Short mmCIF file of N, CA and C in Angstrom, two decimals:
data_model
loop_
_atom_site.label_atom_id
_atom_site.label_comp_id
_atom_site.label_asym_id
_atom_site.label_seq_id
_atom_site.Cartn_x
_atom_site.Cartn_y
_atom_site.Cartn_z
N MET A 1 15.09 20.80 -35.98
CA MET A 1 13.87 20.25 -36.53
C MET A 1 12.93 19.93 -35.36
N SER A 2 11.68 20.33 -35.50
CA SER A 2 10.72 20.06 -34.44
C SER A 2 10.15 18.65 -34.59
N PRO A 3 9.75 18.05 -33.45
CA PRO A 3 9.18 16.70 -33.54
C PRO A 3 7.85 16.70 -34.28
N VAL A 4 7.55 15.60 -34.91
CA VAL A 4 6.28 15.44 -35.60
C VAL A 4 5.19 15.25 -34.56
N ARG A 5 4.14 16.02 -34.69
CA ARG A 5 3.03 15.91 -33.74
C ARG A 5 1.87 15.21 -34.39
N SER A 6 1.32 14.30 -33.67
CA SER A 6 0.19 13.53 -34.18
C SER A 6 -1.11 14.26 -33.88
N THR A 7 -2.05 14.18 -34.80
CA THR A 7 -3.39 14.72 -34.57
C THR A 7 -4.35 13.61 -34.14
N ILE A 8 -3.82 12.43 -33.92
CA ILE A 8 -4.65 11.30 -33.51
C ILE A 8 -4.97 11.43 -32.02
N PRO A 9 -6.25 11.40 -31.65
CA PRO A 9 -6.59 11.45 -30.23
C PRO A 9 -5.99 10.26 -29.49
N VAL A 10 -5.71 10.45 -28.23
CA VAL A 10 -5.15 9.37 -27.44
C VAL A 10 -6.17 8.25 -27.27
N GLN A 11 -7.41 8.60 -27.02
CA GLN A 11 -8.47 7.63 -26.80
C GLN A 11 -9.64 7.92 -27.73
N PRO A 12 -10.22 6.88 -28.30
CA PRO A 12 -11.46 7.12 -29.09
C PRO A 12 -12.57 7.62 -28.17
N ASP A 13 -13.53 8.28 -28.72
CA ASP A 13 -14.68 8.76 -27.95
C ASP A 13 -15.70 7.62 -27.83
N TRP A 14 -15.42 6.70 -26.92
CA TRP A 14 -16.26 5.51 -26.76
C TRP A 14 -17.68 5.88 -26.32
N GLU A 15 -17.85 7.05 -25.73
CA GLU A 15 -19.18 7.45 -25.24
C GLU A 15 -20.18 7.71 -26.37
N GLN A 16 -19.70 7.80 -27.60
CA GLN A 16 -20.64 7.99 -28.70
C GLN A 16 -21.41 6.70 -29.02
N ILE A 17 -20.99 5.58 -28.43
CA ILE A 17 -21.70 4.32 -28.60
C ILE A 17 -22.77 4.23 -27.51
N PRO A 18 -24.04 4.13 -27.88
CA PRO A 18 -25.11 4.06 -26.88
C PRO A 18 -24.98 2.83 -25.97
N ASP A 19 -25.43 2.98 -24.73
CA ASP A 19 -25.37 1.88 -23.75
C ASP A 19 -26.03 0.61 -24.27
N GLU A 20 -27.15 0.75 -24.96
CA GLU A 20 -27.86 -0.42 -25.50
C GLU A 20 -26.95 -1.23 -26.43
N GLN A 21 -26.18 -0.53 -27.23
CA GLN A 21 -25.25 -1.19 -28.14
C GLN A 21 -24.15 -1.92 -27.36
N TRP A 22 -23.55 -1.20 -26.38
CA TRP A 22 -22.50 -1.84 -25.56
C TRP A 22 -23.05 -3.08 -24.87
N ASP A 23 -24.29 -3.01 -24.39
CA ASP A 23 -24.88 -4.15 -23.69
C ASP A 23 -24.94 -5.38 -24.59
N VAL A 24 -25.30 -5.20 -25.85
CA VAL A 24 -25.36 -6.31 -26.80
C VAL A 24 -23.96 -6.89 -27.00
N TYR A 25 -22.98 -6.03 -27.25
CA TYR A 25 -21.62 -6.50 -27.50
C TYR A 25 -21.05 -7.21 -26.27
N ARG A 26 -21.27 -6.64 -25.08
CA ARG A 26 -20.79 -7.29 -23.84
C ARG A 26 -21.41 -8.67 -23.66
N ARG A 27 -22.69 -8.76 -23.95
CA ARG A 27 -23.39 -10.03 -23.78
C ARG A 27 -22.83 -11.10 -24.73
N VAL A 28 -22.57 -10.72 -25.97
CA VAL A 28 -21.98 -11.67 -26.92
C VAL A 28 -20.59 -12.09 -26.44
N ILE A 29 -19.79 -11.13 -26.00
CA ILE A 29 -18.45 -11.46 -25.48
C ILE A 29 -18.56 -12.43 -24.31
N HIS A 30 -19.45 -12.14 -23.38
CA HIS A 30 -19.64 -13.01 -22.21
C HIS A 30 -20.04 -14.42 -22.63
N GLU A 31 -21.01 -14.53 -23.51
CA GLU A 31 -21.48 -15.85 -23.95
C GLU A 31 -20.40 -16.59 -24.74
N ALA A 32 -19.67 -15.88 -25.59
CA ALA A 32 -18.60 -16.52 -26.36
C ALA A 32 -17.51 -17.06 -25.42
N ARG A 33 -17.14 -16.26 -24.44
CA ARG A 33 -16.13 -16.73 -23.47
C ARG A 33 -16.65 -17.93 -22.68
N ALA A 34 -17.91 -17.90 -22.30
CA ALA A 34 -18.50 -19.01 -21.53
C ALA A 34 -18.46 -20.31 -22.33
N LEU A 35 -18.56 -20.20 -23.66
CA LEU A 35 -18.52 -21.38 -24.52
C LEU A 35 -17.11 -21.71 -25.00
N GLY A 36 -16.13 -20.93 -24.57
CA GLY A 36 -14.75 -21.19 -24.94
C GLY A 36 -14.38 -20.79 -26.35
N VAL A 37 -15.15 -19.89 -26.95
CA VAL A 37 -14.86 -19.44 -28.31
C VAL A 37 -13.63 -18.53 -28.29
N ARG A 38 -12.68 -18.83 -29.16
CA ARG A 38 -11.52 -17.97 -29.33
C ARG A 38 -11.84 -16.95 -30.41
N PHE A 39 -11.57 -15.69 -30.15
CA PHE A 39 -11.91 -14.65 -31.12
C PHE A 39 -10.96 -13.48 -31.00
N ALA A 40 -10.97 -12.66 -32.04
CA ALA A 40 -10.28 -11.38 -32.06
C ALA A 40 -11.27 -10.35 -32.57
N PHE A 41 -11.08 -9.11 -32.17
CA PHE A 41 -11.95 -8.04 -32.64
C PHE A 41 -11.39 -7.47 -33.94
N GLY A 42 -12.28 -7.00 -34.78
CA GLY A 42 -11.87 -6.36 -36.02
C GLY A 42 -12.80 -5.20 -36.33
N GLY A 43 -12.71 -4.70 -37.52
CA GLY A 43 -13.61 -3.65 -37.97
C GLY A 43 -13.37 -2.30 -37.31
N ALA A 44 -14.41 -1.49 -37.26
CA ALA A 44 -14.31 -0.11 -36.79
C ALA A 44 -13.83 -0.01 -35.35
N PHE A 45 -14.24 -0.94 -34.49
CA PHE A 45 -13.83 -0.86 -33.08
C PHE A 45 -12.35 -1.15 -32.92
N ALA A 46 -11.86 -2.15 -33.61
CA ALA A 46 -10.43 -2.46 -33.54
C ALA A 46 -9.61 -1.34 -34.16
N THR A 47 -10.07 -0.80 -35.28
CA THR A 47 -9.36 0.30 -35.92
C THR A 47 -9.29 1.51 -34.99
N ALA A 48 -10.37 1.78 -34.27
CA ALA A 48 -10.39 2.92 -33.33
C ALA A 48 -9.33 2.78 -32.24
N CYS A 49 -9.05 1.56 -31.83
CA CYS A 49 -8.02 1.35 -30.81
C CYS A 49 -6.65 1.78 -31.32
N TYR A 50 -6.41 1.67 -32.60
CA TYR A 50 -5.11 2.02 -33.19
C TYR A 50 -5.04 3.45 -33.71
N THR A 51 -6.17 3.97 -34.16
CA THR A 51 -6.15 5.31 -34.77
C THR A 51 -6.66 6.39 -33.84
N GLY A 52 -7.49 6.01 -32.87
CA GLY A 52 -8.12 6.99 -32.00
C GLY A 52 -9.42 7.54 -32.54
N TRP A 53 -9.75 7.19 -33.77
CA TRP A 53 -10.99 7.66 -34.38
C TRP A 53 -12.01 6.53 -34.42
N LEU A 54 -13.17 6.80 -33.86
CA LEU A 54 -14.24 5.81 -33.82
C LEU A 54 -15.36 6.22 -34.76
N ARG A 55 -15.74 5.29 -35.59
CA ARG A 55 -16.89 5.48 -36.48
C ARG A 55 -17.91 4.44 -36.07
N ASN A 56 -19.07 4.87 -35.59
CA ASN A 56 -20.08 3.93 -35.12
C ASN A 56 -20.81 3.32 -36.31
N THR A 57 -20.40 2.12 -36.66
CA THR A 57 -21.00 1.41 -37.79
C THR A 57 -22.21 0.57 -37.36
N LYS A 58 -22.49 0.55 -36.06
CA LYS A 58 -23.58 -0.24 -35.48
C LYS A 58 -23.40 -1.74 -35.72
N ASP A 59 -22.16 -2.15 -35.94
CA ASP A 59 -21.87 -3.57 -35.99
C ASP A 59 -20.53 -3.82 -35.31
N PHE A 60 -20.36 -5.03 -34.87
CA PHE A 60 -19.14 -5.42 -34.17
C PHE A 60 -18.64 -6.68 -34.85
N ASP A 61 -17.37 -6.67 -35.23
CA ASP A 61 -16.79 -7.80 -35.95
C ASP A 61 -15.92 -8.67 -35.04
N PHE A 62 -16.29 -9.95 -34.99
CA PHE A 62 -15.49 -10.95 -34.29
C PHE A 62 -14.83 -11.82 -35.35
N TYR A 63 -13.52 -11.92 -35.29
CA TYR A 63 -12.80 -12.83 -36.18
C TYR A 63 -12.61 -14.13 -35.43
N ILE A 64 -13.03 -15.22 -36.07
CA ILE A 64 -12.97 -16.54 -35.45
C ILE A 64 -12.32 -17.53 -36.41
N LEU A 65 -11.95 -18.67 -35.88
CA LEU A 65 -11.49 -19.77 -36.72
C LEU A 65 -12.72 -20.50 -37.26
N PRO A 66 -12.62 -21.13 -38.43
CA PRO A 66 -13.80 -21.80 -39.01
C PRO A 66 -14.46 -22.80 -38.06
N ASP A 67 -13.68 -23.52 -37.27
CA ASP A 67 -14.29 -24.51 -36.37
C ASP A 67 -14.96 -23.88 -35.15
N GLU A 68 -14.88 -22.56 -35.00
CA GLU A 68 -15.54 -21.86 -33.89
C GLU A 68 -16.92 -21.34 -34.29
N LEU A 69 -17.33 -21.56 -35.54
CA LEU A 69 -18.59 -20.99 -36.02
C LEU A 69 -19.80 -21.47 -35.23
N ASP A 70 -19.96 -22.78 -35.05
CA ASP A 70 -21.15 -23.27 -34.33
C ASP A 70 -21.22 -22.75 -32.91
N PRO A 71 -20.14 -22.82 -32.12
CA PRO A 71 -20.25 -22.25 -30.77
C PRO A 71 -20.47 -20.73 -30.78
N MET A 72 -19.91 -20.03 -31.77
CA MET A 72 -20.13 -18.58 -31.82
C MET A 72 -21.57 -18.27 -32.17
N ARG A 73 -22.17 -19.05 -33.05
CA ARG A 73 -23.60 -18.85 -33.34
C ARG A 73 -24.44 -19.11 -32.10
N ARG A 74 -24.08 -20.14 -31.33
CA ARG A 74 -24.79 -20.39 -30.07
C ARG A 74 -24.63 -19.22 -29.11
N ALA A 75 -23.43 -18.68 -29.02
CA ALA A 75 -23.18 -17.53 -28.14
C ALA A 75 -24.05 -16.34 -28.55
N MET A 76 -24.13 -16.09 -29.84
CA MET A 76 -24.93 -14.97 -30.32
C MET A 76 -26.41 -15.20 -30.03
N SER A 77 -26.86 -16.42 -30.22
CA SER A 77 -28.25 -16.75 -29.93
C SER A 77 -28.54 -16.59 -28.43
N ARG A 78 -27.64 -17.10 -27.60
CA ARG A 78 -27.81 -16.97 -26.15
C ARG A 78 -27.80 -15.51 -25.71
N ALA A 79 -27.15 -14.66 -26.49
CA ALA A 79 -27.10 -13.23 -26.19
C ALA A 79 -28.34 -12.49 -26.72
N GLY A 80 -29.26 -13.23 -27.32
CA GLY A 80 -30.51 -12.63 -27.78
C GLY A 80 -30.49 -12.13 -29.21
N LEU A 81 -29.50 -12.52 -29.99
CA LEU A 81 -29.42 -12.10 -31.39
C LEU A 81 -30.04 -13.17 -32.28
N ARG A 82 -30.50 -12.73 -33.44
CA ARG A 82 -31.10 -13.63 -34.43
C ARG A 82 -30.36 -13.48 -35.76
N ASP A 83 -30.30 -14.57 -36.50
CA ASP A 83 -29.66 -14.57 -37.81
C ASP A 83 -30.27 -13.47 -38.68
N LEU A 84 -29.45 -12.67 -39.30
CA LEU A 84 -29.89 -11.54 -40.10
C LEU A 84 -30.30 -11.95 -41.52
N TYR A 85 -30.03 -13.19 -41.90
CA TYR A 85 -30.23 -13.64 -43.27
C TYR A 85 -31.66 -13.44 -43.79
N GLU A 86 -32.66 -13.71 -42.97
CA GLU A 86 -34.05 -13.58 -43.42
C GLU A 86 -34.41 -12.12 -43.74
N GLN A 87 -33.84 -11.18 -42.99
CA GLN A 87 -34.09 -9.76 -43.21
C GLN A 87 -33.23 -9.20 -44.34
N LEU A 88 -31.99 -9.64 -44.36
CA LEU A 88 -31.01 -9.09 -45.29
C LEU A 88 -30.07 -10.21 -45.71
N PRO A 89 -30.42 -10.92 -46.80
CA PRO A 89 -29.58 -12.05 -47.23
C PRO A 89 -28.12 -11.63 -47.45
N TYR A 90 -27.23 -12.52 -47.08
CA TYR A 90 -25.79 -12.27 -47.20
C TYR A 90 -25.10 -13.57 -47.58
N ASP A 91 -23.85 -13.48 -47.97
CA ASP A 91 -23.05 -14.65 -48.38
C ASP A 91 -22.56 -15.38 -47.13
N ARG A 92 -23.17 -16.50 -46.83
CA ARG A 92 -22.83 -17.25 -45.62
C ARG A 92 -21.56 -18.08 -45.74
N SER A 93 -20.85 -17.98 -46.85
CA SER A 93 -19.65 -18.80 -47.03
C SER A 93 -18.44 -18.25 -46.27
N TRP A 94 -18.52 -17.02 -45.74
CA TRP A 94 -17.38 -16.44 -45.04
C TRP A 94 -17.76 -15.64 -43.80
N ILE A 95 -19.08 -15.39 -43.60
CA ILE A 95 -19.52 -14.54 -42.50
C ILE A 95 -20.88 -15.03 -41.99
N TYR A 96 -21.06 -14.89 -40.67
CA TYR A 96 -22.38 -15.12 -40.06
C TYR A 96 -22.77 -13.80 -39.41
N ARG A 97 -23.97 -13.32 -39.73
CA ARG A 97 -24.43 -12.03 -39.22
C ARG A 97 -25.68 -12.24 -38.39
N ALA A 98 -25.68 -11.66 -37.20
CA ALA A 98 -26.85 -11.74 -36.33
C ALA A 98 -27.14 -10.34 -35.80
N SER A 99 -28.39 -10.13 -35.40
CA SER A 99 -28.76 -8.79 -34.94
C SER A 99 -29.78 -8.85 -33.81
N ARG A 100 -29.83 -7.74 -33.11
CA ARG A 100 -30.91 -7.47 -32.16
C ARG A 100 -31.30 -6.03 -32.45
N GLY A 101 -32.48 -5.87 -33.02
CA GLY A 101 -32.88 -4.55 -33.49
C GLY A 101 -31.98 -4.13 -34.63
N ASP A 102 -31.43 -2.92 -34.53
CA ASP A 102 -30.53 -2.45 -35.59
C ASP A 102 -29.05 -2.64 -35.23
N ILE A 103 -28.79 -3.41 -34.18
CA ILE A 103 -27.42 -3.69 -33.76
C ILE A 103 -26.99 -5.03 -34.34
N ILE A 104 -25.88 -5.03 -35.06
CA ILE A 104 -25.41 -6.22 -35.78
C ILE A 104 -24.09 -6.71 -35.20
N VAL A 105 -23.96 -8.02 -35.11
CA VAL A 105 -22.70 -8.65 -34.71
C VAL A 105 -22.33 -9.63 -35.82
N ASP A 106 -21.09 -9.52 -36.29
CA ASP A 106 -20.60 -10.38 -37.36
C ASP A 106 -19.55 -11.35 -36.81
N ALA A 107 -19.64 -12.60 -37.24
CA ALA A 107 -18.60 -13.59 -36.98
C ALA A 107 -17.98 -13.90 -38.33
N ILE A 108 -16.69 -13.62 -38.47
CA ILE A 108 -15.99 -13.72 -39.74
C ILE A 108 -14.87 -14.75 -39.61
N TRP A 109 -14.86 -15.74 -40.51
CA TRP A 109 -13.80 -16.76 -40.44
C TRP A 109 -12.90 -16.76 -41.66
N GLU A 110 -13.24 -15.99 -42.69
CA GLU A 110 -12.33 -15.77 -43.81
C GLU A 110 -12.77 -14.52 -44.53
N MET A 111 -11.96 -14.05 -45.42
CA MET A 111 -12.29 -12.83 -46.15
C MET A 111 -13.31 -13.14 -47.25
N ALA A 112 -13.99 -12.12 -47.70
CA ALA A 112 -15.04 -12.31 -48.71
C ALA A 112 -14.51 -12.93 -49.99
N ASN A 113 -13.23 -12.73 -50.29
CA ASN A 113 -12.64 -13.32 -51.50
C ASN A 113 -12.14 -14.73 -51.24
N HIS A 114 -12.39 -15.25 -50.04
CA HIS A 114 -12.04 -16.62 -49.62
C HIS A 114 -10.53 -16.86 -49.57
N ARG A 115 -9.78 -15.84 -49.30
CA ARG A 115 -8.34 -15.95 -49.13
C ARG A 115 -7.99 -15.83 -47.67
#
């Protein structure tokens, strides 16, 4: 019997993400760390690390604890992002969304179903 071969690439094609987008994400990470925010990555970027396939959704998901919301919002603001609510209302009971241009960063502290 021959070994099973995976079709999953070893590394995602990170170069498909424009430098401007990476700059926004790096800045948020830097500011969050400076404020001591504990976070984990989720969404398309985290999935790409496990599958090798990257889908550029133009947003980056940070999973945080509920008590990290205020410092994470400060980090996003210090990184030059603005609350997306005025442009595109969303349910603020589980997610905070901020953007710079068409680049979005989400801070998520629970699932949309509140579980």
